[in-house]
Coordinates of C-alpha atoms and ligand atoms in Angstrom, one line a residue:
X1005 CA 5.2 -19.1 -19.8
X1006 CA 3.9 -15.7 -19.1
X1007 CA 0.9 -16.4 -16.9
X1008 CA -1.8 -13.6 -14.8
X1009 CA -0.1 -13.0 -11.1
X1010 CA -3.6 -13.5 -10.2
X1011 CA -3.3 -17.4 -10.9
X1012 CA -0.2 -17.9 -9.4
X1013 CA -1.0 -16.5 -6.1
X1014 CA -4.0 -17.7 -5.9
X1015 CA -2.0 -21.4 -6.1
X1016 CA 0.8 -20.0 -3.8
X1017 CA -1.9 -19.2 -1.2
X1018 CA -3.6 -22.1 -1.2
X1019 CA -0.4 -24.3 -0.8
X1020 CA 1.3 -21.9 1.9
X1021 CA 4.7 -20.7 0.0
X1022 CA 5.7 -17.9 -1.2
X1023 CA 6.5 -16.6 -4.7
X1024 CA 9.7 -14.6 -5.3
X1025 CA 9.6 -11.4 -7.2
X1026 CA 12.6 -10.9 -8.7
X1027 CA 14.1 -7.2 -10.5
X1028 CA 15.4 -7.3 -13.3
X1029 CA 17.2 -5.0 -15.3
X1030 CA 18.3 -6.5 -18.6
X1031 CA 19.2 -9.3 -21.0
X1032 CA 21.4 -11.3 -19.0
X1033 CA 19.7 -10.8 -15.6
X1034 CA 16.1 -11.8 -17.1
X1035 CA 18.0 -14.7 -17.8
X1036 CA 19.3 -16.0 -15.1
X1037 CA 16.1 -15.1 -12.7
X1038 CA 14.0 -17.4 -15.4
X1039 CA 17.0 -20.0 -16.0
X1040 CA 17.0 -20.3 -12.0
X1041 CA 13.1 -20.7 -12.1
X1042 CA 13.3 -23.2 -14.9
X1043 CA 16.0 -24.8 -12.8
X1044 CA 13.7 -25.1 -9.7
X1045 CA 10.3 -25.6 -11.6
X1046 CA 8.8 -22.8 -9.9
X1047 CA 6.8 -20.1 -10.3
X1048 CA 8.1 -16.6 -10.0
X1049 CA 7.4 -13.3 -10.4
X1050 CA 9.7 -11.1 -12.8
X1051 CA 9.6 -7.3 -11.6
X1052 CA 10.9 -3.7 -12.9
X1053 CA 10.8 -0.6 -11.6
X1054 CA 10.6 3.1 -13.2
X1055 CA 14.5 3.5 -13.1
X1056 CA 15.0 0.5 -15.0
X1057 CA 11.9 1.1 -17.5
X1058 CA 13.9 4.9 -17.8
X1059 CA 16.8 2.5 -18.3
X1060 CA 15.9 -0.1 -20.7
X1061 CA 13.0 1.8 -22.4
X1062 CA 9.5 -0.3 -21.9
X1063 CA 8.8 -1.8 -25.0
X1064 CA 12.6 -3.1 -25.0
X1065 CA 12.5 -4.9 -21.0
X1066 CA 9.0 -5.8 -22.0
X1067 CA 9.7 -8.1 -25.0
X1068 CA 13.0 -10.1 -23.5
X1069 CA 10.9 -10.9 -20.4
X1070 CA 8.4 -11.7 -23.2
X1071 CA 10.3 -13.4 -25.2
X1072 CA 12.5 -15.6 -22.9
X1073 CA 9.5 -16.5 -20.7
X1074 CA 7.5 -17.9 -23.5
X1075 CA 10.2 -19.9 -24.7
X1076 CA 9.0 -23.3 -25.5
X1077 CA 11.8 -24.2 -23.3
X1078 CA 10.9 -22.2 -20.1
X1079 CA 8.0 -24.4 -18.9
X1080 CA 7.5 -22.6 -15.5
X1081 CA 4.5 -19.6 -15.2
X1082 CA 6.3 -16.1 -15.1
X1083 CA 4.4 -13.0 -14.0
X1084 CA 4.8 -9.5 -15.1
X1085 CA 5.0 -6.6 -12.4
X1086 CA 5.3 -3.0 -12.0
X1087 CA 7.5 -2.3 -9.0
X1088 CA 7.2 0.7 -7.0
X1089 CA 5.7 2.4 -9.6
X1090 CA 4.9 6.0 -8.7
X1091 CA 2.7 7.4 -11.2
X1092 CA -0.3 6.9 -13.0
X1093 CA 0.8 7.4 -15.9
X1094 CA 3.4 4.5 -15.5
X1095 CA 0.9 2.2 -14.6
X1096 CA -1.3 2.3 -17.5
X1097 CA 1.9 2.3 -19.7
X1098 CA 2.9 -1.4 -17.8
X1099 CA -0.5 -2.5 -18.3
X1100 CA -1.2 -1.4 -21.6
X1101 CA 2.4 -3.7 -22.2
X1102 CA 1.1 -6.6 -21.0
X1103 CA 1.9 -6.4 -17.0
X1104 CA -0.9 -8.6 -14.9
X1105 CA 0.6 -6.5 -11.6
X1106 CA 1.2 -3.2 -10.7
X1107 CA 2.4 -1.6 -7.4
X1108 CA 1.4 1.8 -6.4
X1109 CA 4.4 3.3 -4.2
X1110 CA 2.7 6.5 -2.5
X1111 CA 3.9 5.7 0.7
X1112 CA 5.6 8.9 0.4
X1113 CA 2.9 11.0 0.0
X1114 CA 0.2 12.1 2.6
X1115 CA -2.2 9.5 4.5
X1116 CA -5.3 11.1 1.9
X1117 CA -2.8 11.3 -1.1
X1118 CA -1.9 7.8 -0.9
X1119 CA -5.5 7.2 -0.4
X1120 CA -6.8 8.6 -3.3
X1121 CA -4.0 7.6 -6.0
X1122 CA -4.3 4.0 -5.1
X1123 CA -8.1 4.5 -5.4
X1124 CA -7.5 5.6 -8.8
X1125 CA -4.9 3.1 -9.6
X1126 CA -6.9 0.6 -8.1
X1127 CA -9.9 1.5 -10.7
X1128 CA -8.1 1.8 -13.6
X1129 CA -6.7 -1.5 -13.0
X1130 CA -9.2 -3.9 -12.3
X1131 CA -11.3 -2.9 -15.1
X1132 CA -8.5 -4.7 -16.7
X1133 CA -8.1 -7.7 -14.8
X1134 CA -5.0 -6.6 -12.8
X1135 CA -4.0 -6.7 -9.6
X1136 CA -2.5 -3.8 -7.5
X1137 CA 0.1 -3.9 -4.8
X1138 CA 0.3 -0.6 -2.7
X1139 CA 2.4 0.5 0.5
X1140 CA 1.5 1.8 3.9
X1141 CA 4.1 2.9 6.5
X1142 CA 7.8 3.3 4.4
X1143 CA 10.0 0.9 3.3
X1144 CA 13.5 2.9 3.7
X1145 CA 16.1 3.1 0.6
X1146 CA 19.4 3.0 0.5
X1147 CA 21.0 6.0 0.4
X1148 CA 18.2 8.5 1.1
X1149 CA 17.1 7.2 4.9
X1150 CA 18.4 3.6 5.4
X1151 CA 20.3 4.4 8.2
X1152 CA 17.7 6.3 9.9
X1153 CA 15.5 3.9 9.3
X1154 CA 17.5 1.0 10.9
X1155 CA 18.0 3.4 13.6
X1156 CA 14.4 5.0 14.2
X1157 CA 12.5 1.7 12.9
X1158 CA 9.2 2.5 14.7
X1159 CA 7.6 5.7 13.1
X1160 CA 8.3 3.8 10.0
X1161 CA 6.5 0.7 10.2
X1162 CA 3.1 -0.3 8.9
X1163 CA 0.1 0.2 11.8
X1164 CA -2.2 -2.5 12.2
X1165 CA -5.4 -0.1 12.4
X1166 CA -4.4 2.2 9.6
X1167 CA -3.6 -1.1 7.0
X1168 CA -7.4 -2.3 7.9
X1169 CA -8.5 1.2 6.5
X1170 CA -6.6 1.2 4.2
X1171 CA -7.4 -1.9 2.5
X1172 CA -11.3 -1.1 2.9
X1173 CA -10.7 2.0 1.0
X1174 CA -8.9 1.3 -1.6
X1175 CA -9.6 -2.7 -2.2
X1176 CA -5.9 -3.1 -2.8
X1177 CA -4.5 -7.0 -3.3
X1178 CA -1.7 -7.0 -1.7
X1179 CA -0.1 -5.2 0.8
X1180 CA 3.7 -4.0 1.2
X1181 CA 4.5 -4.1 5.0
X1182 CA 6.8 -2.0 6.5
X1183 CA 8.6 -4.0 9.3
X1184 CA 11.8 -3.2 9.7
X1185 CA 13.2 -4.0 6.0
X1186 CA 15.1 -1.8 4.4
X1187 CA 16.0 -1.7 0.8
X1188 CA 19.4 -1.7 -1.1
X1189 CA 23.3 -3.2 -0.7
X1190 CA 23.7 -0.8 2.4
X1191 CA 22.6 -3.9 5.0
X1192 CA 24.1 -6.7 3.1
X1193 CA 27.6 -4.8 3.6
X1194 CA 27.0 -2.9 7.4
X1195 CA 24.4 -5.3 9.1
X1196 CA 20.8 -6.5 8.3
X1197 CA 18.0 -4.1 10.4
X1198 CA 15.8 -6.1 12.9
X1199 CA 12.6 -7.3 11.2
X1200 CA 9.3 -7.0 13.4
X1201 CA 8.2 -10.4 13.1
X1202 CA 5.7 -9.3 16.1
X1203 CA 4.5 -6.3 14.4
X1204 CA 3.8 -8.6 11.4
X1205 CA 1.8 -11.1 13.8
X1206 CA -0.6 -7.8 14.6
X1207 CA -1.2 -6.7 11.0
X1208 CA -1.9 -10.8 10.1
X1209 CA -4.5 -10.8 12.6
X1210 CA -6.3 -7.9 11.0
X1211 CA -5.5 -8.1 7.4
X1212 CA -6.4 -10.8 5.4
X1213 CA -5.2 -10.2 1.9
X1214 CA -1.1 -11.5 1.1
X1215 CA 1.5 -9.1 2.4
X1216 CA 4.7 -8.4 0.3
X1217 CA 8.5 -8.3 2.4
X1218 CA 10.2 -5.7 0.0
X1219 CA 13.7 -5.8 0.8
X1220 CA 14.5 -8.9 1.5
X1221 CA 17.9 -9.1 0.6
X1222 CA 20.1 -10.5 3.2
X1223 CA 17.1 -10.8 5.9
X1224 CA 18.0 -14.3 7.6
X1225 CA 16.3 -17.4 6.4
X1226 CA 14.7 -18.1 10.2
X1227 CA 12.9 -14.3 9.8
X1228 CA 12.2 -15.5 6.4
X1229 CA 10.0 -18.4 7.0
X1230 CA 8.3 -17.2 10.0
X1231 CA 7.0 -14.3 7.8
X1232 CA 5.8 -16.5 5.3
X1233 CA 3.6 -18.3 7.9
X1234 CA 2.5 -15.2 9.1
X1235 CA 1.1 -14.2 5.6
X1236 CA 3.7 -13.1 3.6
X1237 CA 3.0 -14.6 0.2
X1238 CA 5.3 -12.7 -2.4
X1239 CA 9.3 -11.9 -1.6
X1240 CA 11.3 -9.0 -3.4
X1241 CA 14.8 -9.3 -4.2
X1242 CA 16.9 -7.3 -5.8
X1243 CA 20.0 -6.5 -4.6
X1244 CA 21.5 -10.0 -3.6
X1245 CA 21.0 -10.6 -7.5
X1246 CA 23.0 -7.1 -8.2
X1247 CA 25.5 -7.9 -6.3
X1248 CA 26.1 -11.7 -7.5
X1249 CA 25.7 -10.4 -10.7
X1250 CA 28.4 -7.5 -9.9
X1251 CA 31.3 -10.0 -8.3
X1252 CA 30.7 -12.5 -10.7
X1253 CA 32.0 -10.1 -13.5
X1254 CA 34.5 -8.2 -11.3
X1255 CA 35.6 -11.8 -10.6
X1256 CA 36.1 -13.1 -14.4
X1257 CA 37.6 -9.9 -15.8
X1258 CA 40.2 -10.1 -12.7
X1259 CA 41.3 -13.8 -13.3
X1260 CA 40.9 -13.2 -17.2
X1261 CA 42.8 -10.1 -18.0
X1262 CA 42.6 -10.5 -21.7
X1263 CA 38.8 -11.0 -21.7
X1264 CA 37.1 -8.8 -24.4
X1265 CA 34.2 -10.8 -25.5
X1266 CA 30.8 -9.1 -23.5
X1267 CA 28.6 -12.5 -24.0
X1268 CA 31.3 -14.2 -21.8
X1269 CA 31.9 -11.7 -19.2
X1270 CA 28.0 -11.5 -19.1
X1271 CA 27.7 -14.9 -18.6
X1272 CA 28.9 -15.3 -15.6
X1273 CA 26.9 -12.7 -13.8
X1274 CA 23.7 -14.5 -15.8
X1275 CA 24.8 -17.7 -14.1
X1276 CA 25.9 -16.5 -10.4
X1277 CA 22.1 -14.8 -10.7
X1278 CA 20.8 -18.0 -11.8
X1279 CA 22.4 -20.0 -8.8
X1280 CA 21.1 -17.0 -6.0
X1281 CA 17.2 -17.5 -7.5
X1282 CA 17.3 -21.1 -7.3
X1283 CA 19.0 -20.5 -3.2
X1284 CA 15.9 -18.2 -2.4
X1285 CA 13.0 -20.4 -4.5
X1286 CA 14.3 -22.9 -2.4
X1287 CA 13.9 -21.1 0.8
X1288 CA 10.8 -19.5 0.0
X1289 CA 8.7 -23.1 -0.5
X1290 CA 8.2 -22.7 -3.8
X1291 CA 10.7 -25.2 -5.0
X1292 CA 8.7 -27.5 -7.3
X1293 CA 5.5 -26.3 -7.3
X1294 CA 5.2 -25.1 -11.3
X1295 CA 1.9 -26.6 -12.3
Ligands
G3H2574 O1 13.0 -1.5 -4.5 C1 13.6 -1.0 -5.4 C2 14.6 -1.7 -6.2 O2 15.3 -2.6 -5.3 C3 15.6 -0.8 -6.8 O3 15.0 0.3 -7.4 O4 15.4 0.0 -9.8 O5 14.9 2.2 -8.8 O6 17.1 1.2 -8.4 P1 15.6 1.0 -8.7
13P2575 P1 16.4 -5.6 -1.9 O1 17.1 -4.8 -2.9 O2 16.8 -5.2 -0.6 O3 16.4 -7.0 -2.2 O4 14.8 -5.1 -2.1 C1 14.2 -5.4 -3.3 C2 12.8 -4.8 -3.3 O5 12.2 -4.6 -2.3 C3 12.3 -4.5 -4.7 O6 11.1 -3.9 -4.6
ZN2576 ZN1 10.8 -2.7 -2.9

């Protein structure tokens, strides 16, 4: 059932686990993130990002997340998020759709241009009830500056001082941490990039709303739960899921040359990426814990 992140988190928080936030990008993987969640009566967050919403169209993601989450069958709350969305104009698109979360990703912008577009995000979307995720310091991508980022990690992670600021200025929810995580397939195939688990400890001390580990792919699961006891309440993953989803289907159509039927070869990426979200509920403490 599609539920408010708001309730959710508030029940995550209390009982010390963390939610995952999964991506998705369309039909099949929507399904397996919320067959997975079924399969582990959790609750979970379902996330896209501009490129899919460019991808799928809006309306179109919208309605299967929709659709599949309130199923009669899928008795497990579902939230509906806006990741790294960049613009405004985004944002009120997603929550005029029906999304109870949004992120504001101006971590690329100036110190006073983050600032004052979360501000306004920030506004805009708790007149409506929803909750806003933003990020300070910059979580690298794959591609662009992952390896410099795994390299240089410390001009890149979040600082204690300017995340208390921060969150006083622009009364944000959550916060997206920069501690080392990287995103994309990039570390899952040349070598996961220390997380600052210390770092971490010194923004936990001074912060008190729930950070967000963006990136999480292929972080180990020790890392894993000591963030989550030091405050990290919602997980993102994305690429483990791609990638399942990927081999799964390179797998099938190389053992079954004659294959032609897309439901099929579909299926087994749906069902690999159900398998991976029931491994990472599991891990993250919210195995169970659907109410
Ligand atoms: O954090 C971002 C996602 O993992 C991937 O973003 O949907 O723009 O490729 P994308
Ligand atoms: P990964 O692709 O590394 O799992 O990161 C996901 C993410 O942070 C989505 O916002
Ligand atoms: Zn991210």
């Amino acid at each position: 059932m599609l539920v408010p992140l708001r309730k959710i988190l508030k029940q995550s928080q209390r009982g010390k686990y963390a939610l995952g936030a999964f991506n998705t990008h369309n039909l099949e993987i929507t399904k397996g993130i919320i067959q997975g969640a079924v399969d582990a009566h959790a609750p979970i967050i379902i996330q896209v990002t501009e490129s899919t919403i460019n991808y799928a169209g809006l309306q179109a993601i919208t309605q299967i997340i929709k659709v599949i989450a309130n199923d009669s069958l899928t008795k497990v709350p579902i939230a509906l998020h806006l990741d790294h969305g960049k613009k405004f104009s985004t944002v009120v698109a997603c929550i005029k759709a029906g999304f109870s979360s949004v992120m504001i990703d101006a971590s690329a912008l100036s110190w006073k241009e983050n600032v004052k577009l979360t501000k306004q995000v920030v506004k805009y979307a708790h007149q409506r009830n929803v909750l806003v995720q933003a990020e300070l310091g910059h979580i690298g991508k794959e591609g662009v500056d992952t390896r410099q980022v795994i390299l240089r990690p410390e001009k890149y992670l979040t600082n204690p001082d300017d995340a208390v600021e921060f969150v006083k200025l622009t009364h944000i929810d959550t916060l997206a941490v920069a501690i080392g995580n990287v995103h994309g397939i990039y570390k899952l195939r040349h070598g996961v990039p220390k997380i600052h688990l210390n770092r971490l400890a010194k923004i936990a001390q001074k912060v008190k709303i729930p950070f967000v580990l963006h990136g999480a792919s292929g972080i180990s699961d020790k890392e894993i739960k000591q963030a989550i006891k030091l405050g990290v309440g919602i997980i993102n993953i994305d690429s483990e899921l791609r990638m399942t989803f990927a081999e799964a289907i390179r797998k099938i159509l190389r053992v079954r040359k004659q294959l032609v039927d897309p439901r099929a070869i579909l299926l087994s990426g749906e069902r690999a990426v159900r398998e991976r979200v029931m491994r990472k509920i599991k891990l993250f403490g919210s195995f169970n814990k659907a109410k």
